[in-house]
PDB file of C-alpha atoms and ligand atoms in Angstrom:
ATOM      1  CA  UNK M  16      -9.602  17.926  66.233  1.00 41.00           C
ATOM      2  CA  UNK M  17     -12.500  20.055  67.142  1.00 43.00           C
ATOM      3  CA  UNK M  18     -11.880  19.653  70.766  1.00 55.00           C
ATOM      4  CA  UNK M  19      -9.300  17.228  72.720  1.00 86.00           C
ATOM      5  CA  UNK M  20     -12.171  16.676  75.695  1.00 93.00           C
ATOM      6  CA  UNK M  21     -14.050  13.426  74.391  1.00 98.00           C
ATOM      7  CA  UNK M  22     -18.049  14.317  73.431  1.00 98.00           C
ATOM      8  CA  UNK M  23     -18.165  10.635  72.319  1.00 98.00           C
ATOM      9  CA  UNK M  24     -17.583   7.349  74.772  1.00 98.00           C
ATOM     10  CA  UNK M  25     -17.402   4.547  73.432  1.00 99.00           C
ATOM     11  CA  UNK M  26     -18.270   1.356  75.829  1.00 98.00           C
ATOM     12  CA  UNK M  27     -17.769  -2.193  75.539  1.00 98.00           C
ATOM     13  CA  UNK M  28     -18.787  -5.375  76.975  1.00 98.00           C
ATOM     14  CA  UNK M  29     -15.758  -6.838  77.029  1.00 98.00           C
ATOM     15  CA  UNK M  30     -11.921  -6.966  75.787  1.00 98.00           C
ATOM     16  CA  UNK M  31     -12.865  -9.077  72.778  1.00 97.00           C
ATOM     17  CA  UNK M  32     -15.202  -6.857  71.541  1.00 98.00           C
ATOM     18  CA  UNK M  33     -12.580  -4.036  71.101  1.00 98.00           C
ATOM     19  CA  UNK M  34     -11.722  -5.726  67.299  1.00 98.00           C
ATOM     20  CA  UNK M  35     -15.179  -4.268  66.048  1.00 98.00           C
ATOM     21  CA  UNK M  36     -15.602  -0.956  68.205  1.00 98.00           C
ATOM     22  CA  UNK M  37     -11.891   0.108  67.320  1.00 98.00           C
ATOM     23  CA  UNK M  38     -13.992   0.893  64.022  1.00 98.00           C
ATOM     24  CA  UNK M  39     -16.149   3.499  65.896  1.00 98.00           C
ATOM     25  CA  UNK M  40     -13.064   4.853  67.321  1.00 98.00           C
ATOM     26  CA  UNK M  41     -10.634   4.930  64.266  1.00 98.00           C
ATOM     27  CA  UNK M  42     -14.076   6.338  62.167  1.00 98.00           C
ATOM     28  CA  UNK M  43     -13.925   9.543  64.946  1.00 98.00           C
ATOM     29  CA  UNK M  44     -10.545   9.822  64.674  1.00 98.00           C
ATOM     30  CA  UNK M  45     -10.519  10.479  61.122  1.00 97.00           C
ATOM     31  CA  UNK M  46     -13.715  12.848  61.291  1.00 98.00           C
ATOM     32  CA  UNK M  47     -11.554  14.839  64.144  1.00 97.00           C
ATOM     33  CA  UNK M  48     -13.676  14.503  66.772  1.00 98.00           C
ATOM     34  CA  UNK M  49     -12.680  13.488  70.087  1.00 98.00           C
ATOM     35  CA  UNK M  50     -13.874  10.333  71.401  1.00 98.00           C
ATOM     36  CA  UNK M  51     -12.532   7.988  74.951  1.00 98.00           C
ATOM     37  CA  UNK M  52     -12.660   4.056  74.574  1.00 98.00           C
ATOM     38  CA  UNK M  53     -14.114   2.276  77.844  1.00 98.00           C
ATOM     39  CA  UNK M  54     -14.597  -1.794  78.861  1.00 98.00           C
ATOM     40  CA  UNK M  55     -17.482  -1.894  81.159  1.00 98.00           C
ATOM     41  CA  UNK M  56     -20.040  -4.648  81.371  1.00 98.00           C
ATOM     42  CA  UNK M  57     -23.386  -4.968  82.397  1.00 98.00           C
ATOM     43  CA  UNK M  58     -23.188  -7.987  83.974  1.00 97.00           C
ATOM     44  CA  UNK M  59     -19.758  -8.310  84.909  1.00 98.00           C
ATOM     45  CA  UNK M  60     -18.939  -4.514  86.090  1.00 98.00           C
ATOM     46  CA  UNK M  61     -22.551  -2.857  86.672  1.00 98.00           C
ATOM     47  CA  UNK M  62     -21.049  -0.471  89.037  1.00 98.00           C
ATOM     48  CA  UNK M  63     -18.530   0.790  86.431  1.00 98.00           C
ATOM     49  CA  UNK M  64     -21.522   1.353  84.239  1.00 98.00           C
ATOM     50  CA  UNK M  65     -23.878   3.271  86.122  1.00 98.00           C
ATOM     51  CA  UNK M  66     -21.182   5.550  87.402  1.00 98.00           C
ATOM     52  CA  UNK M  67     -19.775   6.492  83.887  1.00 98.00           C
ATOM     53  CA  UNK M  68     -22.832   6.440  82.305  1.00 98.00           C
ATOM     54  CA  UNK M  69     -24.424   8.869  85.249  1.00 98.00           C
ATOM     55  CA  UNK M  70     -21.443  10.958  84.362  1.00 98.00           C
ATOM     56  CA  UNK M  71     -21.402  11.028  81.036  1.00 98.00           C
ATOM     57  CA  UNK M  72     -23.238  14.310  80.466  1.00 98.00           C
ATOM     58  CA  UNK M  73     -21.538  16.594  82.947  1.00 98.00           C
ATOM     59  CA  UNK M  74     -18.055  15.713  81.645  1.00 97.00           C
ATOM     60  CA  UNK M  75     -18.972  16.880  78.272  1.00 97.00           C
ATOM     61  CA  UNK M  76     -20.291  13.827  76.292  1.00 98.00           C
ATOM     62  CA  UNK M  77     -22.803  14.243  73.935  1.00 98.00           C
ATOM     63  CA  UNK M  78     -23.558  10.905  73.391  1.00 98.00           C
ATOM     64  CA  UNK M  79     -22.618   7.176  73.731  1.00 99.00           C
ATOM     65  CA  UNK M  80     -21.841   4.408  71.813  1.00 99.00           C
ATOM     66  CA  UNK M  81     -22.172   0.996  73.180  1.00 98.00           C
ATOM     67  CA  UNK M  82     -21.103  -2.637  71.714  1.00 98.00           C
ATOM     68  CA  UNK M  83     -22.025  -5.478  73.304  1.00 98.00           C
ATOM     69  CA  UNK M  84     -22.756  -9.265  72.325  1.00 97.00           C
ATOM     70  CA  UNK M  85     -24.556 -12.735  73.262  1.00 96.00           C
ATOM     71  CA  UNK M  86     -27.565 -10.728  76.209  1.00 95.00           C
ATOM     72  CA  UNK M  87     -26.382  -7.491  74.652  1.00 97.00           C
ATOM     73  CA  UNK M  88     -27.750  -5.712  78.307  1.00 98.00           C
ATOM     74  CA  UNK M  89     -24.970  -2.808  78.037  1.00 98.00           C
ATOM     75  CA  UNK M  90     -26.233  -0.314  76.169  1.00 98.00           C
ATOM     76  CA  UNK M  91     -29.852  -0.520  77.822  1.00 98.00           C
ATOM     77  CA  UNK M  92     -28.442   0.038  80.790  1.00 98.00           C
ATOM     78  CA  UNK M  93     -26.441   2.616  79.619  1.00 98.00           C
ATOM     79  CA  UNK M  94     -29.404   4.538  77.998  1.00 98.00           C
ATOM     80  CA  UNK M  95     -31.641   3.721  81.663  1.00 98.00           C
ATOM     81  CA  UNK M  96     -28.546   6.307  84.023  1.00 98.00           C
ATOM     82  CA  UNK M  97     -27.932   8.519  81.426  1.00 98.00           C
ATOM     83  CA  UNK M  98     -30.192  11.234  79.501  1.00 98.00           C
ATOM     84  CA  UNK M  99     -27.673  11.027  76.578  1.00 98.00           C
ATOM     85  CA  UNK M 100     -28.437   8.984  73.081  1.00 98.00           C
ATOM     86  CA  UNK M 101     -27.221   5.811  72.798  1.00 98.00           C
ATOM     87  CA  UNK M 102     -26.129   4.277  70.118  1.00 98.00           C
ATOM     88  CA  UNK M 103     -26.433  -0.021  70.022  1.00 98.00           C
ATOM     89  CA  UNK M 104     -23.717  -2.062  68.178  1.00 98.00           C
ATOM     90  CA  UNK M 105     -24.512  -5.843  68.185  1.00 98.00           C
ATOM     91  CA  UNK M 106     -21.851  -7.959  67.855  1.00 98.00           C
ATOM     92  CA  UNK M 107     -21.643 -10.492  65.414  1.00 97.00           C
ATOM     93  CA  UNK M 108     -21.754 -13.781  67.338  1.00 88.00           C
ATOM     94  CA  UNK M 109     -22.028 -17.687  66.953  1.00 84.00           C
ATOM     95  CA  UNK M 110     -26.089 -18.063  68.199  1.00 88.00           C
ATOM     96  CA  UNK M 111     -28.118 -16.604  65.182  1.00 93.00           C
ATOM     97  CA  UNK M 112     -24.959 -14.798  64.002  1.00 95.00           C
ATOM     98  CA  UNK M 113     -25.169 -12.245  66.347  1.00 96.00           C
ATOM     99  CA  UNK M 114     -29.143 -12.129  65.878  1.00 97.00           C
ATOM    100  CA  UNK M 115     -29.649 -12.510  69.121  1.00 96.00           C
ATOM    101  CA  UNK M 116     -27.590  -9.546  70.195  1.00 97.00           C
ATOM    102  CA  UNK M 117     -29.211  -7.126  67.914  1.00 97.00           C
ATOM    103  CA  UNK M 118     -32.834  -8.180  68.856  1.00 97.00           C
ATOM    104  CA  UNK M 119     -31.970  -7.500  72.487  1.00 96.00           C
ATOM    105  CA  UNK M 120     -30.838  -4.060  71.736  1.00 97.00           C
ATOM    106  CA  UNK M 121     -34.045  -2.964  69.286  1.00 97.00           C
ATOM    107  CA  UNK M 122     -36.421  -4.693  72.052  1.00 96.00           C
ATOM    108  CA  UNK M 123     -35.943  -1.853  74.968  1.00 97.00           C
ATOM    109  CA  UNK M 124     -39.021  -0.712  77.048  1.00 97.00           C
ATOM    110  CA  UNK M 125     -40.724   2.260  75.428  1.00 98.00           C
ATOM    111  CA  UNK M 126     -39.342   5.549  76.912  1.00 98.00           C
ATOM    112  CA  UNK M 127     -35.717   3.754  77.299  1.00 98.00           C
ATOM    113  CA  UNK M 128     -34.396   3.845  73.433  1.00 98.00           C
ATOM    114  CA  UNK M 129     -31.510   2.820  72.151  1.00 98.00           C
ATOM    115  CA  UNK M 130     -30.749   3.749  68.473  1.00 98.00           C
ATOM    116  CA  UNK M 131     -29.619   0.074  67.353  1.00 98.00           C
ATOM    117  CA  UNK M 132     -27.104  -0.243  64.422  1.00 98.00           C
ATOM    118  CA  UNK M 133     -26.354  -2.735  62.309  1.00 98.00           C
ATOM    119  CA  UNK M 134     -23.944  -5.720  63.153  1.00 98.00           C
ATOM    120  CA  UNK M 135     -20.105  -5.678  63.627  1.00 97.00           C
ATOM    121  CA  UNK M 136     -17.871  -3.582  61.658  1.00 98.00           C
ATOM    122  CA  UNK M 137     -20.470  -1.633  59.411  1.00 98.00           C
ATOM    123  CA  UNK M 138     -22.862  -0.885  62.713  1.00 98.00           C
ATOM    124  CA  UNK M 139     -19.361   0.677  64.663  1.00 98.00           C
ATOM    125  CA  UNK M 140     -18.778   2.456  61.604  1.00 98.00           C
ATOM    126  CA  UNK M 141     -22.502   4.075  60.871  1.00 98.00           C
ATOM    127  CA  UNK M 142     -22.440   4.191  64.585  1.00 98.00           C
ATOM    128  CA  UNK M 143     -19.730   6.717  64.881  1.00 98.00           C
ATOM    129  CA  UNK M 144     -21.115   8.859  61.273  1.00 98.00           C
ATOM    130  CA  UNK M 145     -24.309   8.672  63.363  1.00 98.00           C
ATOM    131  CA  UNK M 146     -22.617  10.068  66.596  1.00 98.00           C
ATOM    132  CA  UNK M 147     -20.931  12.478  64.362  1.00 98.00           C
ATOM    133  CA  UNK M 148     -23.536  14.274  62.760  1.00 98.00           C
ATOM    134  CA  UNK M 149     -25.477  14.110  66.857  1.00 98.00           C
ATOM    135  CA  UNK M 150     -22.371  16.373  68.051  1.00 98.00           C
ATOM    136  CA  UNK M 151     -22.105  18.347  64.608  1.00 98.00           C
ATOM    137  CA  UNK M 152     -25.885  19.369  65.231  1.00 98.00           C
ATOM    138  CA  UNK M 153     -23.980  22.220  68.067  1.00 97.00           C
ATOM    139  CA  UNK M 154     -19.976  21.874  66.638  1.00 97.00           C
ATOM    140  CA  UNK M 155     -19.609  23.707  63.231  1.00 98.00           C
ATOM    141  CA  UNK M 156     -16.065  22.399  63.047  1.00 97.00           C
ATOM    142  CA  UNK M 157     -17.676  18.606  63.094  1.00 98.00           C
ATOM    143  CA  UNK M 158     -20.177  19.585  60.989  1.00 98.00           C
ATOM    144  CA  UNK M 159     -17.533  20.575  58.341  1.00 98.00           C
ATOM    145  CA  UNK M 160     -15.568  17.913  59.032  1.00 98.00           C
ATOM    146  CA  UNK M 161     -18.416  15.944  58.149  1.00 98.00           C
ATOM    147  CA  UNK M 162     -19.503  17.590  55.243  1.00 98.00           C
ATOM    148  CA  UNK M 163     -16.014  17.141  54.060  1.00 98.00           C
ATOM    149  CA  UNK M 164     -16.099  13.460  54.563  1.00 98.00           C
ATOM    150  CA  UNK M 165     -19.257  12.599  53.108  1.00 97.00           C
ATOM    151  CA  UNK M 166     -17.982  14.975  49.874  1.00 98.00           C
ATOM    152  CA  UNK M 167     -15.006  12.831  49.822  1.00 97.00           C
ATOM    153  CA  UNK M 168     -17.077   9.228  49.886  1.00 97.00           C
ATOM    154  CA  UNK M 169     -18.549  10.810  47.305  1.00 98.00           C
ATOM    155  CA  UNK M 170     -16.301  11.461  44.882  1.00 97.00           C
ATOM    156  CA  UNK M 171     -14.560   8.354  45.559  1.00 97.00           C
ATOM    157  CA  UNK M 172     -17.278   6.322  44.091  1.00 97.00           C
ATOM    158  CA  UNK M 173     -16.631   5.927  40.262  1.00 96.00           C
ATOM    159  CA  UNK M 174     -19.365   6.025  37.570  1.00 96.00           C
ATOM    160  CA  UNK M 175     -18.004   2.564  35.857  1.00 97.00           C
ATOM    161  CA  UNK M 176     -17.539  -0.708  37.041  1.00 96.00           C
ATOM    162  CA  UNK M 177     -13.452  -1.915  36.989  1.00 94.00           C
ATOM    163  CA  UNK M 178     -12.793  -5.144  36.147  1.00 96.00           C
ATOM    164  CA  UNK M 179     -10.294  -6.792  39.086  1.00 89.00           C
TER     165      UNK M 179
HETATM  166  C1  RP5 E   5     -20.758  -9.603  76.171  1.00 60.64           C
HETATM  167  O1  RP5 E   5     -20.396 -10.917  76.136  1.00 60.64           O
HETATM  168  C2  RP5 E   5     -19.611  -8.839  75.584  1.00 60.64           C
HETATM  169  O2  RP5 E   5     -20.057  -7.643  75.014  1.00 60.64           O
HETATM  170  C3  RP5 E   5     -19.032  -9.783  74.571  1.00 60.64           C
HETATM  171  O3  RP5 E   5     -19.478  -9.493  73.270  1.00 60.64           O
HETATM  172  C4  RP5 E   5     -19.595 -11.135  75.003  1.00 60.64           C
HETATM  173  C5  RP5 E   5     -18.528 -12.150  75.321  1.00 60.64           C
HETATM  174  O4  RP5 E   5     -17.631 -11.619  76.249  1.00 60.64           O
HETATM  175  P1  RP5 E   5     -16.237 -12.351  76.535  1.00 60.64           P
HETATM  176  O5  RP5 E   5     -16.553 -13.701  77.064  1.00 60.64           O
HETATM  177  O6  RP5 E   5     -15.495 -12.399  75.216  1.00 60.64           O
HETATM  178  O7  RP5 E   5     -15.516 -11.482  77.531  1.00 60.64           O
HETATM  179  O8  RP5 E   5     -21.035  -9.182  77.464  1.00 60.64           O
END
């Protein structure tokens, strides 16, 4: 770990989302970097939202990461309290396969952005890589931690295809 005081939140819209954004989490986990896993909606809890989010940056957070699915609203209104980036994950979902979700987190206002990834498992995943190289940019032991990953991935990948 490069710290034990979180400089990533993760937020969700719900419970049921948690099966995808544990990705994000277990992906920080591994990279050492210290991350806090929070269920607040946009609709359903806009309260909880707006004070964590308002938050976010005095208690150390360096950015957010924010799955949501069907209206998707969380991480726009995470990224309209808080100064931080924020980082979309659009759940994969029965309308449009989860279409819908990642449409409403690309289509934000200009001057309200939120960096949208792709859906489900791979966006949590390139989510938290993303929000690892954000806090690396000021954390030297992230940024070798890092490093050290993506020279792993690397090496891991062979030159010939295996029959299986
Ligand atoms: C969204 O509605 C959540 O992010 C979740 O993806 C979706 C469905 O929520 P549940 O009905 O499963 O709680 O707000």
């Amino acid at each position: 770990m490069s710290d034990t005081t979180p400089t990533v939140g993760i937020i969700m819209g719900s419970q049921s989302d948690w099966k995808t954004m544990r990705n994000a989490a277990d992906r920080l986990e591994s990279l050492g970097i210290a991350c806090e896993s929070k269920i607040m909606s946009a609709h359903r809890t806009p309260d909880r939202v707006e004070a964590y989010c308002k938050g976010a940056r005095d208690r150390g957070l360096k950015v957010i990461i924010a799955g949501a699915g069907m209206a998707a609203a969380l991480p726009g209104s995470a990224a309209a309290v808080t100064p931080l980036p924020v980082l979309g994950v659009p759940m994969e979902g029965q309308m449009m396969g989860g279409l819908d979700a990642m449409l409403a987190m690309t289509q934000m206002p200009p001057g309200i952005p939120v960096g949208t990834l792709g859906l489900g498992k791979a966006g949590a995943i390139n989510a938290a890589m993303l929000a690892a190289a954000i806090v690396a940019i000021s954390d030297d032991t992230a940024a070798k931690s890092l490093d050290d990953f993506r020279a792993a991935q690397t090496a891991g990948v062979q030159e010939e295809p295996i029959d299986e």
